[in-house]
XYZ file of C-alpha atoms in Angstrom:
347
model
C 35.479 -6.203 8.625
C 33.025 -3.106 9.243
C 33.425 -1.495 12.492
C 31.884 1.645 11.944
C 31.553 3.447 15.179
C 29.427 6.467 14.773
C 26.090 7.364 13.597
C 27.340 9.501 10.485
C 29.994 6.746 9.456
C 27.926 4.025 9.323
C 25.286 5.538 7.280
C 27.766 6.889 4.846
C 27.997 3.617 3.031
C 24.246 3.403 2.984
C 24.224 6.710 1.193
C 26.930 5.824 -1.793
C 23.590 4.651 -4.281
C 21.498 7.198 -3.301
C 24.107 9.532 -3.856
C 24.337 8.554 -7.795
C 20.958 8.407 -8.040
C 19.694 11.644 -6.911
C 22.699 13.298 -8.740
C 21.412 16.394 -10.513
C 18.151 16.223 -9.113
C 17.280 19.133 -7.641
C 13.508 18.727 -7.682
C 12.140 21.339 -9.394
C 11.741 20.200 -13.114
C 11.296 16.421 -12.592
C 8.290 14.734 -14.259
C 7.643 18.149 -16.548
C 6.117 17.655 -20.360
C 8.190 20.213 -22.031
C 8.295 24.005 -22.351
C 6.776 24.254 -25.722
C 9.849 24.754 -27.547
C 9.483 24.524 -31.447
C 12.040 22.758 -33.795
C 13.684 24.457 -36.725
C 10.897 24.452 -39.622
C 7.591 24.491 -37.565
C 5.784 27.063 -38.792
C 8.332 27.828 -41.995
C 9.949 30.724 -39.481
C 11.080 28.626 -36.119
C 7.582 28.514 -34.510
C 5.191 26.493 -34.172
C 1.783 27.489 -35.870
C -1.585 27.832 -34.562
C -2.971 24.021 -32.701
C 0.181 22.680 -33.277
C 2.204 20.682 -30.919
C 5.669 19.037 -30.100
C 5.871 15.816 -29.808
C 4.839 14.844 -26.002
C 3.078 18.084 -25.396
C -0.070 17.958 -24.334
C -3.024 19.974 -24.445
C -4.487 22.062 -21.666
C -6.400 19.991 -19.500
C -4.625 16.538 -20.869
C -3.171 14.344 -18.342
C -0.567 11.591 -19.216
C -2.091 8.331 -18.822
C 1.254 6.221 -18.676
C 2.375 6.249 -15.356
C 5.925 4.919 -13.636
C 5.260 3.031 -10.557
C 9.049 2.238 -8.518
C 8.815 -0.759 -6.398
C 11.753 -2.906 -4.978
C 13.137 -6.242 -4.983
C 11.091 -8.910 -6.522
C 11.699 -11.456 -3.605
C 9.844 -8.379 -0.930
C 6.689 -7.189 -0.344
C 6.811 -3.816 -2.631
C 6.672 -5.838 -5.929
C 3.887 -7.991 -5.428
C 1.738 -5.293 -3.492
C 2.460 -2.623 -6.003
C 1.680 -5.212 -8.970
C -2.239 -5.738 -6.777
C -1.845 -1.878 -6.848
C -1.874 -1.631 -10.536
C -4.489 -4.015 -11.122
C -7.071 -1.682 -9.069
C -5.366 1.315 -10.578
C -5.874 0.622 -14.350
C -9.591 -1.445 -13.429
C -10.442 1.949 -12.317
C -8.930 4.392 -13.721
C -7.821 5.578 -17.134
C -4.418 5.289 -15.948
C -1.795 2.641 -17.286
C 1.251 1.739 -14.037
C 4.660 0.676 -15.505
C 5.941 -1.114 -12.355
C 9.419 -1.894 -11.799
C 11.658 -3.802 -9.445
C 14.138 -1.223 -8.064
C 16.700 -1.033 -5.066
C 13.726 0.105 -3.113
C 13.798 3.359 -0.441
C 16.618 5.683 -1.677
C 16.798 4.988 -5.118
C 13.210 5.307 -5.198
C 13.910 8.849 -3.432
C 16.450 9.770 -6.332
C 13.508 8.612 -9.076
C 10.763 10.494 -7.737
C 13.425 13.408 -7.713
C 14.477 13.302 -11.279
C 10.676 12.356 -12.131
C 11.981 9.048 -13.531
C 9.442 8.136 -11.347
C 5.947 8.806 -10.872
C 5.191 6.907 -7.397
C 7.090 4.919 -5.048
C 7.028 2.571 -2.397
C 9.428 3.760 0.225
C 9.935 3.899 4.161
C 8.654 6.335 6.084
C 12.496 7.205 7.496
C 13.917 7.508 4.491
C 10.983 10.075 3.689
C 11.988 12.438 6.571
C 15.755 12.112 5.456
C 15.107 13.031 2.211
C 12.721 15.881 2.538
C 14.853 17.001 5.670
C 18.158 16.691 3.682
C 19.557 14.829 6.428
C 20.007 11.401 8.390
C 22.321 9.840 5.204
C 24.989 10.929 3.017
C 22.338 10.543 -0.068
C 20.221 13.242 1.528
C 22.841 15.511 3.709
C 22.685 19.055 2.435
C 20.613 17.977 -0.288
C 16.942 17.936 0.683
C 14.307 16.321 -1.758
C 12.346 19.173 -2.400
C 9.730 17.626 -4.485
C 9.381 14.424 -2.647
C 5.157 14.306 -1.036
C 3.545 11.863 0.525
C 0.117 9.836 -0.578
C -0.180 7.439 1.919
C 1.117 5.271 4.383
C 0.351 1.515 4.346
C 1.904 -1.075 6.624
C 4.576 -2.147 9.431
C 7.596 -3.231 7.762
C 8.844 -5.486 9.665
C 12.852 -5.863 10.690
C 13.588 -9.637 10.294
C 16.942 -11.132 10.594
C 17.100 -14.502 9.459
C 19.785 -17.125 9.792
C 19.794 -20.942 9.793
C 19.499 -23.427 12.868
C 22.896 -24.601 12.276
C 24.924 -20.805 11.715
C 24.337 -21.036 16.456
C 23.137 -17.989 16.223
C 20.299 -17.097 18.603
C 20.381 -13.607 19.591
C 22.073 -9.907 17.976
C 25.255 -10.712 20.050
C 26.252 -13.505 18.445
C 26.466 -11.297 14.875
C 29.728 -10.374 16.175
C 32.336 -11.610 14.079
C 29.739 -12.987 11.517
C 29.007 -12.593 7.511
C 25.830 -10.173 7.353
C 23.576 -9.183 4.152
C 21.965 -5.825 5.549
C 20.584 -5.562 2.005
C 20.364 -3.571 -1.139
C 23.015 -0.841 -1.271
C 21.427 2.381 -0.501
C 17.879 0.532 0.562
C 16.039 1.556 3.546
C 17.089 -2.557 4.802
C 20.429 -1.320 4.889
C 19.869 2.006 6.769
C 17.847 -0.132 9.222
C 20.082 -2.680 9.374
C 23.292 -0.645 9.948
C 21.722 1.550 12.373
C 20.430 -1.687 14.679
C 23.729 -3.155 14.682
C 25.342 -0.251 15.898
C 22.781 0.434 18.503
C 23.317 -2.870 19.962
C 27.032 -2.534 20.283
C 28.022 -5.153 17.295
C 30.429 -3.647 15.066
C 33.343 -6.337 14.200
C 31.472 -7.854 11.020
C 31.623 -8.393 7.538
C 28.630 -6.821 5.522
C 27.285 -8.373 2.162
C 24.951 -6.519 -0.196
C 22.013 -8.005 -2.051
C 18.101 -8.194 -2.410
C 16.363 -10.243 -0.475
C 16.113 -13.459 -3.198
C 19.560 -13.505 -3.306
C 20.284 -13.573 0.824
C 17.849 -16.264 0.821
C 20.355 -18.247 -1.598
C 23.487 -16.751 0.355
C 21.825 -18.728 3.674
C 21.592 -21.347 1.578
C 24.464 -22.017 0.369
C 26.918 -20.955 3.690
C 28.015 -18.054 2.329
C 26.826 -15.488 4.882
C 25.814 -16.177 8.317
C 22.679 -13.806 8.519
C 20.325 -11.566 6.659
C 18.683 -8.114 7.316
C 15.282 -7.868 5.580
C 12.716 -5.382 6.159
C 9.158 -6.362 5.047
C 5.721 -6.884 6.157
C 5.217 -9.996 7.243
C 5.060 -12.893 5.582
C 8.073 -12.136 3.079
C 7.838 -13.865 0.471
C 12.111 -15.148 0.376
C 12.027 -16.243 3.923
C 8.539 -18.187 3.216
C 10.758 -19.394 0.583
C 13.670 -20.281 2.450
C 11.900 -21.779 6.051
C 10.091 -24.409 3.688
C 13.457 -26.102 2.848
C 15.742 -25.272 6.004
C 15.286 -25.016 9.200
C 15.079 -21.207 9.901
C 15.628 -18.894 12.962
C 14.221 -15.561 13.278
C 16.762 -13.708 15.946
C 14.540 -11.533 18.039
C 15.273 -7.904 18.780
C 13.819 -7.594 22.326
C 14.583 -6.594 25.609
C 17.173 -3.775 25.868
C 18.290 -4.122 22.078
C 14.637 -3.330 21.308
C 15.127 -0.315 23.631
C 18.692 0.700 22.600
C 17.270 0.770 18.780
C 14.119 2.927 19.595
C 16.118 5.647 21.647
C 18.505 5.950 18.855
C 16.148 5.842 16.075
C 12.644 7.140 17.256
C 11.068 5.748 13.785
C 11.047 2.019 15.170
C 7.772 1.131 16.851
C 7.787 -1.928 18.701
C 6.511 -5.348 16.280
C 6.065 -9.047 16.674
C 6.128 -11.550 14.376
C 3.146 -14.151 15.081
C 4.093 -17.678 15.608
C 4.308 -19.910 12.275
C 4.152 -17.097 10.273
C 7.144 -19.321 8.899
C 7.049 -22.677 8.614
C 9.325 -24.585 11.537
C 8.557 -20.672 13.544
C 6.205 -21.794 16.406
C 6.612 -19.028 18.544
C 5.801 -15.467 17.977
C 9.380 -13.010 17.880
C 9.517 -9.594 19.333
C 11.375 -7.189 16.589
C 10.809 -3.338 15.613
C 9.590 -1.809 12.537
C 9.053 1.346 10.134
C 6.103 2.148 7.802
C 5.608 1.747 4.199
C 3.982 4.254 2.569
C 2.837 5.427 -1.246
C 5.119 8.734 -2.128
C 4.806 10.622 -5.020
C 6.584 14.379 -6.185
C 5.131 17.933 -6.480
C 5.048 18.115 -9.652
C 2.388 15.226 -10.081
C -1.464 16.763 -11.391
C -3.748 16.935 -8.668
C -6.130 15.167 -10.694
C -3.683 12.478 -11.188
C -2.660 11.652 -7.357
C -6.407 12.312 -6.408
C -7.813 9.574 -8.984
C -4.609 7.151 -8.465
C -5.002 7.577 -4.401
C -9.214 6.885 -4.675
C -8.612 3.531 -6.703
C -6.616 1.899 -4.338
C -8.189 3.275 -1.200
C -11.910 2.425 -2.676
C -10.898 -0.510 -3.420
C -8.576 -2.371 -0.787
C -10.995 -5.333 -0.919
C -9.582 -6.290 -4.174
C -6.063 -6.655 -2.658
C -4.740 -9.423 -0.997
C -1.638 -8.563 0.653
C -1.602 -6.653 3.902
C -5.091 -6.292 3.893
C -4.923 -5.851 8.082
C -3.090 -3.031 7.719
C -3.892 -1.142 4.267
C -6.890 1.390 5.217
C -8.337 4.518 4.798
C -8.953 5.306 8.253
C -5.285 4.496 9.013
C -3.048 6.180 5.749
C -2.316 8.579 7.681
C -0.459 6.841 10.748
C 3.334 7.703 10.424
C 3.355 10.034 7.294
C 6.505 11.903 8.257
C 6.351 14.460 5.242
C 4.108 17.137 3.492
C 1.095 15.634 1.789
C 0.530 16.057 -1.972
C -2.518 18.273 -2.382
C -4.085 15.234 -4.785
C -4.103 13.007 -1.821
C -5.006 15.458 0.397
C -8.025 16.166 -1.724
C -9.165 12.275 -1.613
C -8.603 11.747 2.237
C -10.384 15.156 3.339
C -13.393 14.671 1.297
């Protein structure tokens, strides 16, 4: 059972993925294109002669076109938004996204770090951690130098989701039960972890998996509830509510309050009524922001003309259209801005 009863040891597990991914990553190299060192031959002496290159140099001016967009799990919201994001990305752009499903918020950290990735999807908590070097064991004494922000782009919603017959109605009642607070390392987990403590449950036993596969856990009686952090609808629990009869377990009243003062990155949220199918009344919860992140050593040129396609073009998208905006991609941005985006949003 996890009864974790401080701050710093409960988000010590939530650090353990983060910690292997950000290993070596110091931030200042990630992403580069080479130094312009010569192989043995080049040149008949050791050097390279006049116009030629290595092999991935590029020329002054050149931009790589290929770009590594990190999402998260296929059953959230990150995947199939930052899929609509590639669409208006390459229709407008010269640039190519290679988007893939990852762990989500701190592993996306530790990719932008090590310039395994190019952008990210990740929570606007786990930003401030990271560039802060605090707040998790991934991040303590270990600031993300590199790590800048584009934009931010919607609620994400804290839902916990359990079954009519599990009896459970209300946080209490996760006392003693079988919880999935998510991806090992994600930003669900931190969340989740942090929430559970703030509302005094700490006898429990803690699962870790994406969302897809807590929707199957509920289904099959193997765990009694589910953390997930998305905006609204999610995709799994649309899944899940049209073959079971679901119950979305409200964080309101004083557990709203509790998690607020000892988190000040939760704003207040509701979920409206049948969002879900068998949900006919609208649930108070909390949430954090998504938002686009990127690292320092990005072109301008590059974050600019990435940052204008999807910005100029949010009527091609079709999820979280009520949220996504120009006007409001600024709301919650909790670290420095890349000069690229900058450039886009002050023009």
């Amino acid at each position: 059972m996890t009864n974790n009863s401080t701050r710093r040891r409960f988000l010590k597990t939530a650090g353990v993925a983060g910690v292997a991914a950000l290993a070596g990553c110091g931030g200042g190299d990630g992403g580069d294109g080479g130094d312009g060192e010569t192989t043995e031959g080049d040149g008949g002496d050791g050097e390279m002669t006049e116009g030629e290159m290595t092999e991935g140099e590029m020329t002054e001016g050149e931009t790589e076109t290929r770009l590594s967009w990190h999402a998260g799990g296929t059953g959230g919201t990150y995947f199939p938004l930052s899929n609509e994001f590639k669409t208006v990305v390459e229709d407008n752009t010269d640039f190519t996204l290679n988007v893939q499903s990852t762990g989500a918020s701190v592993e996306n950290v530790g990719n932008l770090a090590s310039g395994d990735a190019d952008f990210a999807l990740i929570q606007n908590d786990i930003a401030s951690f990271a560039k802060n070097g605090e707040g998790i064991d991934a991040f303590q004494d270990n600031a993300i130098e590199n790590l800048r922000g584009v934009a931010t782009l919607y609620p994400e919603t804290i839902t916990v989701v359990t079954l009519a017959d599990t009896g459970i109605t209300q946080l209490s009642d996760l006392e003693g039960a079988t919880i999935n607070t998510g991806d090992l390392g994600s930003g669900t987990q931190v969340n989740a972890l942090q929430i559970l403590e703030s509302v005094g449950v700490s006898d429990y036993n803690e699962q870790n998996a994406s969302f897809s596969q807590a929707a199957d856990q509920l289904r099959n009686g193997d765990i009694d509830a589910a953390f997930v952090v998305g905006g609204w609808p999610v995709g799994a629990i649309e899944d899940l509510a049209n073959t079971n009869d679901l119950v979305i377990v409200p964080i309101s009243g004083d557990n709203r309050e509790a998690a607020k003062e000892d988190a000040s990155w939760f704003a207040n949220d509701t979920i409206p009524a049948d969002t879900y199918t068998g949900v006919d009344e609208a649930v108070e919860t909390i949430a954090v922001q998504a938002m686009i992140a990127t690292n320092a050593e990005q072109p301008e040129g590059t974050v600019e003309s990435v940052t204008a396609a999807i910005f100029d073009n949010v009527d091609d998208l079709s999820i979280k259209t009520d949220f996504i905006s120009k006007d409001s991609a600024q709301d919650g941005m909790s670290i420095e801005l890349h000069p690229g985006a900058a450039a886009y949003f002050d023009a």
